[in-house]
Short mmCIF file of C-alpha atoms in Angstrom, two decimals:
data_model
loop_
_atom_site.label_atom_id
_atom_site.label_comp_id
_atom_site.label_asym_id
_atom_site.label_seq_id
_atom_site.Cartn_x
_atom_site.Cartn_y
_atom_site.Cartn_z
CA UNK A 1 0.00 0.00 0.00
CA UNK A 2 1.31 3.27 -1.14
CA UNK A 3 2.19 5.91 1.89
CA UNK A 4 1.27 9.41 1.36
CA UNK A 5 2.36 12.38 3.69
CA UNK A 6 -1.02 14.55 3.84
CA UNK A 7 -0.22 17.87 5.49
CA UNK A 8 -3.55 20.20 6.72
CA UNK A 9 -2.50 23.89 7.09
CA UNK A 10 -5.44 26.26 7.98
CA UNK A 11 -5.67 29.44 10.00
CA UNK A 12 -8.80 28.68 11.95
CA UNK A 13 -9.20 25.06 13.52
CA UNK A 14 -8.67 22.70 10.38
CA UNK A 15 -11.89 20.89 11.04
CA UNK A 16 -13.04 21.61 7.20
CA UNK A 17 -9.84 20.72 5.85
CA UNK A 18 -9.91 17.31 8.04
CA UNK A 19 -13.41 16.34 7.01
CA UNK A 20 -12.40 16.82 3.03
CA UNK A 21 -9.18 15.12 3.28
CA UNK A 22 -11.37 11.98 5.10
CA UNK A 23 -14.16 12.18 2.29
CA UNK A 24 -11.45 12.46 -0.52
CA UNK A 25 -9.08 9.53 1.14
CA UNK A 26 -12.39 7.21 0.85
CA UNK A 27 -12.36 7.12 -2.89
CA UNK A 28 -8.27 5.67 -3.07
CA UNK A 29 -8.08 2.22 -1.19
CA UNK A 30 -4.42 1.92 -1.86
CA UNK A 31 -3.25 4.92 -0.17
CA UNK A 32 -2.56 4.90 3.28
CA UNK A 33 -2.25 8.53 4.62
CA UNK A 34 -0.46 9.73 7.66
CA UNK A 35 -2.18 13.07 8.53
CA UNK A 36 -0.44 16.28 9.60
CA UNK A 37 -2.57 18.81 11.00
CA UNK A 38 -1.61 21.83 11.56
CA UNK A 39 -4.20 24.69 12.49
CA UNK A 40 -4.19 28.21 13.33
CA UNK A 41 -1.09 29.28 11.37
CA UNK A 42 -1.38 33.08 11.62
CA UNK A 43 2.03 34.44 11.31
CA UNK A 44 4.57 33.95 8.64
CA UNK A 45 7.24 32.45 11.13
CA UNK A 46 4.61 30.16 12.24
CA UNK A 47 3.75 29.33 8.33
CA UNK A 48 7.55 28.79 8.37
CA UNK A 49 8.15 26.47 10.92
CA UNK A 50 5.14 23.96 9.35
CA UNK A 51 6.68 24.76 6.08
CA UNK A 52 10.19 23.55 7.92
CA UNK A 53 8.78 20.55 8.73
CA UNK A 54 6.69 19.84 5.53
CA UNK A 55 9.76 19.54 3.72
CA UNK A 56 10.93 16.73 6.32
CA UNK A 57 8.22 14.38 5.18
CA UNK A 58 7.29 15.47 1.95
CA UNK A 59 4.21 14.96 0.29
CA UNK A 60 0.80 17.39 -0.39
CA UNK A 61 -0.39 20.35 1.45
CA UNK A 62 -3.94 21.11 1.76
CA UNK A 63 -5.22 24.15 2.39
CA UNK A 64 -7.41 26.65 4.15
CA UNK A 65 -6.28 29.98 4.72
CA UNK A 66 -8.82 33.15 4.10
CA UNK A 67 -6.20 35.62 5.47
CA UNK A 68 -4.94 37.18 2.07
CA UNK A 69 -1.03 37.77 4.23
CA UNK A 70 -0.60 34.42 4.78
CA UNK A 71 -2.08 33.14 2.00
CA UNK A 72 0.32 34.69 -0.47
CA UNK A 73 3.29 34.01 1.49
CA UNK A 74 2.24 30.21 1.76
CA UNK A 75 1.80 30.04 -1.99
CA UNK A 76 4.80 32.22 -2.73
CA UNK A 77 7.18 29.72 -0.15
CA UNK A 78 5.80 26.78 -1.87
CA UNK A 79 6.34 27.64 -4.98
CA UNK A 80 10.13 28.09 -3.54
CA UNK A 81 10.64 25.02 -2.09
CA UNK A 82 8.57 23.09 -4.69
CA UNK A 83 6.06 21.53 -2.40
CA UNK A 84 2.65 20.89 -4.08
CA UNK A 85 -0.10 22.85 -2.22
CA UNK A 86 -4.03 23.09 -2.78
CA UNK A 87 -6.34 25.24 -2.14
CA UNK A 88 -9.82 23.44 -1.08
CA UNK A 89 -12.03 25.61 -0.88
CA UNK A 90 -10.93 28.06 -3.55
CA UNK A 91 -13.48 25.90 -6.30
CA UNK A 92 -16.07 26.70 -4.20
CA UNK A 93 -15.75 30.49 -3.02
CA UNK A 94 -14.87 31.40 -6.64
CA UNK A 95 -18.25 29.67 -7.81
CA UNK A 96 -20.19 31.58 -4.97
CA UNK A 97 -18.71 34.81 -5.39
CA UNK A 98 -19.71 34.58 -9.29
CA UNK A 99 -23.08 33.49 -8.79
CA UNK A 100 -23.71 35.64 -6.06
CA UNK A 101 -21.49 39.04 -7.29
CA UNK A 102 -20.28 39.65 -3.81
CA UNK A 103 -16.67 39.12 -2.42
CA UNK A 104 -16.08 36.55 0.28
CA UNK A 105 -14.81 38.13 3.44
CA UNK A 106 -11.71 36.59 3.95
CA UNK A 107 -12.14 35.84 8.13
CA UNK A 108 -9.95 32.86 9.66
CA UNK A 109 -12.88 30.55 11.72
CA UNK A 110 -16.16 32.77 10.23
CA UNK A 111 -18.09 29.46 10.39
CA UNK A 112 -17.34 29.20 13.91
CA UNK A 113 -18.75 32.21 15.07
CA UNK A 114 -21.16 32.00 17.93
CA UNK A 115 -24.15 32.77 16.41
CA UNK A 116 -27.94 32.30 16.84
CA UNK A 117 -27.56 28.67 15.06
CA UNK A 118 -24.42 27.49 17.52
CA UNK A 119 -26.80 28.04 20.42
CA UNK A 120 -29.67 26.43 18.74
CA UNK A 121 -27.64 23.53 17.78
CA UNK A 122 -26.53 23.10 22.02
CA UNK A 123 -29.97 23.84 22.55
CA UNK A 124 -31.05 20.42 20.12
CA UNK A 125 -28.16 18.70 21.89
CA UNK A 126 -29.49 18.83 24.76
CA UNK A 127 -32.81 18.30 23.98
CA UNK A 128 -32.41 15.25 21.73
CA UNK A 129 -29.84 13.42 24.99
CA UNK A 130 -32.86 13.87 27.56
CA UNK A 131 -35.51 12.85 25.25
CA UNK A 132 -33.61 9.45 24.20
CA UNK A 133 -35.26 5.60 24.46
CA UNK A 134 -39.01 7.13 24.97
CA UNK A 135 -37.79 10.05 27.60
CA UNK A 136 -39.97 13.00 28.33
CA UNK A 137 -42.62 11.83 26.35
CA UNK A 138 -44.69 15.35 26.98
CA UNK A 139 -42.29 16.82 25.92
CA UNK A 140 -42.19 15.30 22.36
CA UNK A 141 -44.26 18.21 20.63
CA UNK A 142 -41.43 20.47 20.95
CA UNK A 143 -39.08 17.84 18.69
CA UNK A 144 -38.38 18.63 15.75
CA UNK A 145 -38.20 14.75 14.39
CA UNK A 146 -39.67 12.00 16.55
CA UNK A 147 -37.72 8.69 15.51
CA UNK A 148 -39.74 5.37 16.62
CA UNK A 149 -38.47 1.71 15.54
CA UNK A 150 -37.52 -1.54 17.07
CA UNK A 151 -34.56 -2.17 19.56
CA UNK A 152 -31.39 -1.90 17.58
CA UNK A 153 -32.52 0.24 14.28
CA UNK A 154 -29.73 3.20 14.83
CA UNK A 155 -32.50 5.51 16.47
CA UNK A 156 -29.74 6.64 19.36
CA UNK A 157 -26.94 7.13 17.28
CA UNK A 158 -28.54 8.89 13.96
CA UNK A 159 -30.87 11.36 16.74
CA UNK A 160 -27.73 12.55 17.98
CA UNK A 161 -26.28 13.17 14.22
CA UNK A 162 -29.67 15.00 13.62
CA UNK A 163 -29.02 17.07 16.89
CA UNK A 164 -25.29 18.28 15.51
CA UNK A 165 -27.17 19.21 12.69
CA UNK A 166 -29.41 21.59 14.64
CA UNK A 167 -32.89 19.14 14.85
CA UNK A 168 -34.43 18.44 18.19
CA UNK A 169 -35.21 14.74 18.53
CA UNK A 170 -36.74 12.41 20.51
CA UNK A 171 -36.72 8.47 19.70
CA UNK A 172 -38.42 5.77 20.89
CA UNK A 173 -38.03 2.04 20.67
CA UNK A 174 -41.35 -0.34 19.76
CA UNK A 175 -41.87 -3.16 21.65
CA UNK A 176 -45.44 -5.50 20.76
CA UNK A 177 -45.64 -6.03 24.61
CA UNK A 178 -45.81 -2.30 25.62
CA UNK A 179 -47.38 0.43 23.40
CA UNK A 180 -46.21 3.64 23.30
CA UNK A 181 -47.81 6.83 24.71
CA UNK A 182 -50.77 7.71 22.84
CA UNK A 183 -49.68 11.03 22.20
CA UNK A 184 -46.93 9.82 19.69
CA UNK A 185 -49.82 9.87 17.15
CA UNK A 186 -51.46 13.00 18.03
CA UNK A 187 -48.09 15.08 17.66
CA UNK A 188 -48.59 17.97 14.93
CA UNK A 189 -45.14 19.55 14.85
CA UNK A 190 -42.34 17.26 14.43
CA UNK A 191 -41.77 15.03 11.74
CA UNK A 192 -42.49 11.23 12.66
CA UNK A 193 -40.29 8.73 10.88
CA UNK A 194 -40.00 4.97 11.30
CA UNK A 195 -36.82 3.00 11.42
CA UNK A 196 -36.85 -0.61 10.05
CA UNK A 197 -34.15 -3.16 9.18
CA UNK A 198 -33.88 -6.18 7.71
CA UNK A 199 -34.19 -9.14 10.37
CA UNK A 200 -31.01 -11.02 9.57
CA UNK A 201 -29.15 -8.09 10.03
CA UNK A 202 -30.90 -6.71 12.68
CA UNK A 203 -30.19 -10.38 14.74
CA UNK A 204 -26.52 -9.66 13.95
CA UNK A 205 -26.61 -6.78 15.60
CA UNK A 206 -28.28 -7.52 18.69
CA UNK A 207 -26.81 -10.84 18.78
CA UNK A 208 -23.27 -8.83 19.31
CA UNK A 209 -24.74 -6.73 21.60
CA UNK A 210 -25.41 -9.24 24.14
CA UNK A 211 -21.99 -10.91 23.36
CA UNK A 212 -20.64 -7.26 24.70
CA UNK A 213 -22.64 -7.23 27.62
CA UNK A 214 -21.61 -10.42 28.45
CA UNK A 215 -25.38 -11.95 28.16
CA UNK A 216 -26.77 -15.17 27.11
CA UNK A 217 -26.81 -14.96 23.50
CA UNK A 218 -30.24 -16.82 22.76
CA UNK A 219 -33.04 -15.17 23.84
CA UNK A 220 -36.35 -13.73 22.00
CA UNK A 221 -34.47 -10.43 21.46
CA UNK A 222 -32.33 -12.72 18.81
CA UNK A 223 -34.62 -15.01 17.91
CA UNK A 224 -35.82 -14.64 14.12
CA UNK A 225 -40.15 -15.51 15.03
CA UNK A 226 -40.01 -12.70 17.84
CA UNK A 227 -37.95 -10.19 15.82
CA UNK A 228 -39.90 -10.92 12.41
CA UNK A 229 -43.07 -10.05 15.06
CA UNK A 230 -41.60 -6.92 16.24
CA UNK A 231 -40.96 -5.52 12.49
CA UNK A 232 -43.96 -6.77 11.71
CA UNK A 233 -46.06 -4.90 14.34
CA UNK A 234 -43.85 -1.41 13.69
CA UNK A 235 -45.01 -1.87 10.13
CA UNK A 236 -48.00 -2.06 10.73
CA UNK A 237 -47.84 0.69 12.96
CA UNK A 238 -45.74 2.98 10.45
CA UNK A 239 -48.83 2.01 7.75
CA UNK A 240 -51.76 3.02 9.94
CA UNK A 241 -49.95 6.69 10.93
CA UNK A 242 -48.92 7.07 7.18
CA UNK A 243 -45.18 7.79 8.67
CA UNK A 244 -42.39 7.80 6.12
CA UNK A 245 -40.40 4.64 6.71
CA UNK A 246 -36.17 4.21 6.45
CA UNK A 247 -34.41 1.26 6.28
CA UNK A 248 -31.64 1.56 7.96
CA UNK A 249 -29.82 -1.63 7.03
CA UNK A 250 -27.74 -0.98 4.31
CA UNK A 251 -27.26 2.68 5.26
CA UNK A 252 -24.44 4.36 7.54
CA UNK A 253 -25.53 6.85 10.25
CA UNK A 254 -24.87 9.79 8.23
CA UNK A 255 -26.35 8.39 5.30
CA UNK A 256 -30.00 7.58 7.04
CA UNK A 257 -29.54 11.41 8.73
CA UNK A 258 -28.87 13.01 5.24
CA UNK A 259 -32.37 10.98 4.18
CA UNK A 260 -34.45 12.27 7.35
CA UNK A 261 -33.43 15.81 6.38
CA UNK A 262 -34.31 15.38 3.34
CA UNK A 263 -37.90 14.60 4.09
CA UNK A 264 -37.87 17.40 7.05
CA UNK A 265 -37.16 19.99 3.85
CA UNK A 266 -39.93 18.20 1.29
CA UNK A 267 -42.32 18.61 4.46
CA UNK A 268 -41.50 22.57 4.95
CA UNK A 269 -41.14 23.05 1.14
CA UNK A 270 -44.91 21.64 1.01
CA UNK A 271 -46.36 23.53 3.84
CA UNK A 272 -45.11 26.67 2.22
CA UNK A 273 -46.81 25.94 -1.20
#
């Protein structure tokens, strides 16, 4: 497998820079990269220093730096010392800017500022931990997304995605032998949306769940009549409240997020027609 020295310069935190190096590095199986990240480079004898030891283990800089200082001095030093350097974001701003017609502003960190939408997205945080596995059920109206499936169907996991995103959400798990609160299907405001998966993979999952929790490993919760009963009554359930339905077995966290959004904005695109 081929090594690759990936340096990350930026002059705010290098979080954007990390997450596009990790989506890029997904499409090339046969590179393994060893990432350097090196954030908040402000001054030219800090750019100098990384620049020092970029030439130690060479290999590509990425980067994102808005300040127009540093920015020409790290392209002018490269250039110099002939280390390849790329600008990320640069496709992107240049498209805005024309589409738009106005000038980006050029501040290190602007998408960090705390704003109106970094204290809503605490605020969904905090909602969506105390209103996990059925919690605070009267409080469910102020959700934004209710999530309701069987045991093991990623509810816990992709509600706290949804609440980095900024969406208050509550889950709950279904169970044949105890219904929910009858006010999951009188909610107005948030979006209801059932989690399914498919049974052999949702034994898998479980059965490695007890295996961590040091458990017996045969029990209803794994076996495939009980588990084909419990998708069978959310189903039914799902059909009768006309909720939209995900399943969530072939389809990462991030992926089955990126699909509940999607319906939140279909919803509000509708209610405003």
């Amino acid at each position: 497998m081929q090594q690759l020295h990936l340096h990350l310069l930026s002059d705010s935190t290098g979080e954007t820079l990390d997450m596009v190096a990790k989506a890029c590095l997904a499409q090339f199986d046969g590179v393994e990269a060893l990432r350097h990240l090196w954030p908040m480079v402000r001054s030219e004898g800090h750019l100098d220093r990384v620049l020092d030891d970029v030439e130690t283990r060479p290999g590509l800089v990425l980067y994102t730096v808005v300040n127009p200082t540093i920015r020409r001095e790290l392209e002018r030093k490269c250039r110099q010392r002939k280390i390849n350097a790329v600008s990320v974001l640069d496709p992107v701003i240049d498209a805005l800017a024309a589409v738009s017609g106005e000038a980006a502003k050029g501040r290190a960190g602007r998408q960090h500022a705390l704003d109106a939408a970094y204290f809503a997205r605490v605020d969904a945080i905090q909602f969506t931990i105390a209103h996990d596995d059925g919690i605070g059920s009267e409080n469910w109206e102020e959700a934004d997304i209710v999530l309701a499936g069987v045991s093991r169907t990623s509810k816990t996991p992709t509600s706290i995605y949804l609440a980095n995103r900024g969406y208050k959400v509550a889950n709950i798990p279904l169970v044949p032998s105890s219904p929910p609160p009858p006010n999951l299907f009188q909610l107005k405001h948030p979006l209801v949306v059932g989690l399914t998966a498919n049974p052999e993979r949702l034994i898998a999952i479980r059965r490695n769940r007890l295996l961590s929790l040091n458990q017996a490993p045969e029990t209803d919760y794994v076996d495939m009549e009980a588990v084909n009963a419990e998708l069978a009554f959310a189903r039914r359930m799902f059909a009768d409240q006309g909720w939209p339905v995900i399943d969530v077995t072939r389809r990462s966290i991030e992926e089955t997020a990126v699909a509940i959004i999607r319906l939140c904005t279909e919803r509000l695109e509708a209610s405003r027609a």
